[in-house]
Amino acid sequence: MKTVLGIAGTLLIIGLAWFGMYRGWRNRQSRQADLAPLPAVPEGKASGIEGVYVATTTAGDWMDRIAVHELGVRSTADLAVSEAGLIFHRQGAADVFIPVDHLTGVRTDRGIAGKVTAEASGLVVVTWTHDGRELDTGFRPRRKADTAPLTASISTLIGAEQ
């Protein structure tokens, strides 16, 4: 009898924790519902650097994940850098396009909501503006050697735009 009560209590606690997380995510989405839809992704599939799209957060607040428009959904992705901007081709979530005129900065960092790396430059973080908000989007290249060239190409793109 004690075993059954223990199992039932554990399942109840797990269920309540899951419900709390679900409700928190839904509340975050409703608070961010005023964020305008993202720009349409240009046609074609350019090849890019393989890695993981980690999340988009409010710039300067690495824990304030953006929940609307699937920007907070972590997924395997390819990041293509083109003259039009950045295109995150994501698996299991909608692609994200950041036009070149919205880009304001790029840096490497240790962490962003959902991912913290051991090395100080494990993530490429792109700062951009959308609908009057400044946002940070984190991307973790699959190969460490891709980090510096990717950061350099985005920096060049931002410099060429200005």
mmCIF file of N, CA, C and O in Angstrom, residues 36-44 69 82 84-89 94-102 128 130:
data_model
loop_
_atom_site.group_PDB
_atom_site.id
_atom_site.type_symbol
_atom_site.label_atom_id
_atom_site.label_comp_id
_atom_site.label_asym_id
_atom_site.label_seq_id
_atom_site.Cartn_x
_atom_site.Cartn_y
_atom_site.Cartn_z
ATOM 1 N N ALA A 36 4.884 41.614 -33.559
ATOM 2 C CA ALA A 36 4.416 41.444 -34.947
ATOM 3 C C ALA A 36 4.955 40.151 -35.555
ATOM 4 O O ALA A 36 6.014 39.657 -35.142
ATOM 5 N N PRO A 37 4.251 39.621 -36.557
ATOM 6 C CA PRO A 37 4.746 38.422 -37.240
ATOM 7 C C PRO A 37 6.133 38.667 -37.840
ATOM 8 O O PRO A 37 6.485 39.792 -38.194
ATOM 9 N N LEU A 38 6.889 37.604 -37.981
ATOM 10 C CA LEU A 38 8.244 37.696 -38.518
ATOM 11 C C LEU A 38 8.210 37.912 -40.030
ATOM 12 O O LEU A 38 7.235 37.543 -40.688
ATOM 13 N N PRO A 39 9.287 38.492 -40.587
ATOM 14 C CA PRO A 39 9.354 38.646 -42.043
ATOM 15 C C PRO A 39 9.298 37.286 -42.730
ATOM 16 O O PRO A 39 9.767 36.276 -42.185
ATOM 17 N N ALA A 40 8.740 37.279 -43.929
ATOM 18 C CA ALA A 40 8.643 36.033 -44.697
ATOM 19 C C ALA A 40 10.034 35.553 -45.100
ATOM 20 O O ALA A 40 10.912 36.353 -45.421
ATOM 21 N N VAL A 41 10.208 34.247 -45.075
ATOM 22 C CA VAL A 41 11.482 33.638 -45.449
ATOM 23 C C VAL A 41 11.595 33.661 -46.971
ATOM 24 O O VAL A 41 10.675 33.237 -47.665
ATOM 25 N N PRO A 42 12.717 34.174 -47.517
ATOM 26 C CA PRO A 42 12.896 34.185 -48.975
ATOM 27 C C PRO A 42 12.853 32.773 -49.555
ATOM 28 O O PRO A 42 13.206 31.807 -48.883
ATOM 29 N N GLU A 43 12.440 32.691 -50.811
ATOM 30 C CA GLU A 43 12.366 31.400 -51.492
ATOM 31 C C GLU A 43 13.757 30.806 -51.686
ATOM 32 O O GLU A 43 14.748 31.518 -51.740
ATOM 33 N N GLY A 44 13.801 29.508 -51.818
ATOM 34 C CA GLY A 44 15.061 28.812 -52.053
ATOM 35 C C GLY A 44 15.655 28.326 -50.746
ATOM 36 O O GLY A 44 15.333 28.806 -49.675
ATOM 37 N N HIS A 69 5.706 33.084 -32.021
ATOM 38 C CA HIS A 69 6.230 32.823 -33.366
ATOM 39 C C HIS A 69 7.295 31.725 -33.371
ATOM 40 O O HIS A 69 8.194 31.731 -34.215
ATOM 41 N N SER A 82 23.225 35.291 -46.199
ATOM 42 C CA SER A 82 23.094 35.753 -47.584
ATOM 43 C C SER A 82 23.058 37.274 -47.597
ATOM 44 O O SER A 82 23.010 37.914 -46.538
ATOM 45 N N ALA A 84 20.652 39.033 -48.327
ATOM 46 C CA ALA A 84 19.349 39.473 -47.815
ATOM 47 C C ALA A 84 19.297 39.454 -46.297
ATOM 48 O O ALA A 84 18.504 40.168 -45.684
ATOM 49 N N GLY A 85 20.122 38.623 -45.664
ATOM 50 C CA GLY A 85 20.117 38.508 -44.209
ATOM 51 C C GLY A 85 20.464 37.100 -43.760
ATOM 52 O O GLY A 85 21.135 36.360 -44.475
ATOM 53 N N LEU A 86 19.980 36.739 -42.590
ATOM 54 C CA LEU A 86 20.233 35.418 -42.020
ATOM 55 C C LEU A 86 18.975 34.572 -42.113
ATOM 56 O O LEU A 86 17.875 35.052 -41.813
ATOM 57 N N ILE A 87 19.152 33.319 -42.494
ATOM 58 C CA ILE A 87 18.022 32.398 -42.569
ATOM 59 C C ILE A 87 18.368 31.162 -41.743
ATOM 60 O O ILE A 87 19.342 30.473 -42.019
ATOM 61 N N PHE A 88 17.563 30.923 -40.717
ATOM 62 C CA PHE A 88 17.693 29.720 -39.903
ATOM 63 C C PHE A 88 16.703 28.704 -40.460
ATOM 64 O O PHE A 88 15.497 28.855 -40.293
ATOM 65 N N HIS A 89 17.201 27.681 -41.151
ATOM 66 C CA HIS A 89 16.354 26.592 -41.656
ATOM 67 C C HIS A 89 16.265 25.566 -40.530
ATOM 68 O O HIS A 89 17.209 24.819 -40.284
ATOM 69 N N ALA A 94 9.222 26.436 -37.524
ATOM 70 C CA ALA A 94 9.224 27.339 -38.672
ATOM 71 C C ALA A 94 10.598 27.983 -38.849
ATOM 72 O O ALA A 94 11.290 28.278 -37.872
ATOM 73 N N ASP A 95 10.980 28.185 -40.105
ATOM 74 C CA ASP A 95 12.238 28.865 -40.390
ATOM 75 C C ASP A 95 12.155 30.312 -39.915
ATOM 76 O O ASP A 95 11.072 30.898 -39.841
ATOM 77 N N VAL A 96 13.311 30.885 -39.602
ATOM 78 C CA VAL A 96 13.389 32.266 -39.129
ATOM 79 C C VAL A 96 14.286 33.043 -40.077
ATOM 80 O O VAL A 96 15.405 32.620 -40.370
ATOM 81 N N PHE A 97 13.781 34.180 -40.554
ATOM 82 C CA PHE A 97 14.544 35.058 -41.432
ATOM 83 C C PHE A 97 14.757 36.388 -40.725
ATOM 84 O O PHE A 97 13.810 37.003 -40.235
ATOM 85 N N ILE A 98 16.017 36.817 -40.661
ATOM 86 C CA ILE A 98 16.357 38.118 -40.088
ATOM 87 C C ILE A 98 16.929 38.957 -41.221
ATOM 88 O O ILE A 98 18.050 38.707 -41.676
ATOM 89 N N PRO A 99 16.166 39.949 -41.708
ATOM 90 C CA PRO A 99 16.670 40.792 -42.798
ATOM 91 C C PRO A 99 17.925 41.550 -42.385
ATOM 92 O O PRO A 99 18.104 41.895 -41.210
ATOM 93 N N VAL A 100 18.792 41.812 -43.364
ATOM 94 C CA VAL A 100 20.068 42.452 -43.087
ATOM 95 C C VAL A 100 19.892 43.818 -42.428
ATOM 96 O O VAL A 100 20.691 44.199 -41.573
ATOM 97 N N ASP A 101 18.842 44.546 -42.778
ATOM 98 C CA ASP A 101 18.658 45.870 -42.185
ATOM 99 C C ASP A 101 18.147 45.826 -40.753
ATOM 100 O O ASP A 101 18.084 46.852 -40.085
ATOM 101 N N HIS A 102 17.813 44.643 -40.245
ATOM 102 C CA HIS A 102 17.404 44.481 -38.846
ATOM 103 C C HIS A 102 18.579 44.085 -37.951
ATOM 104 O O HIS A 102 18.481 44.164 -36.732
ATOM 105 N N TRP A 128 19.406 41.805 -33.060
ATOM 106 C CA TRP A 128 18.614 42.374 -34.142
ATOM 107 C C TRP A 128 17.383 43.057 -33.585
ATOM 108 O O TRP A 128 17.054 42.886 -32.413
ATOM 109 N N HIS A 130 13.212 43.971 -34.096
ATOM 110 C CA HIS A 130 11.962 43.570 -34.737
ATOM 111 C C HIS A 130 10.817 44.196 -33.972
ATOM 112 O O HIS A 130 10.727 44.048 -32.750
#
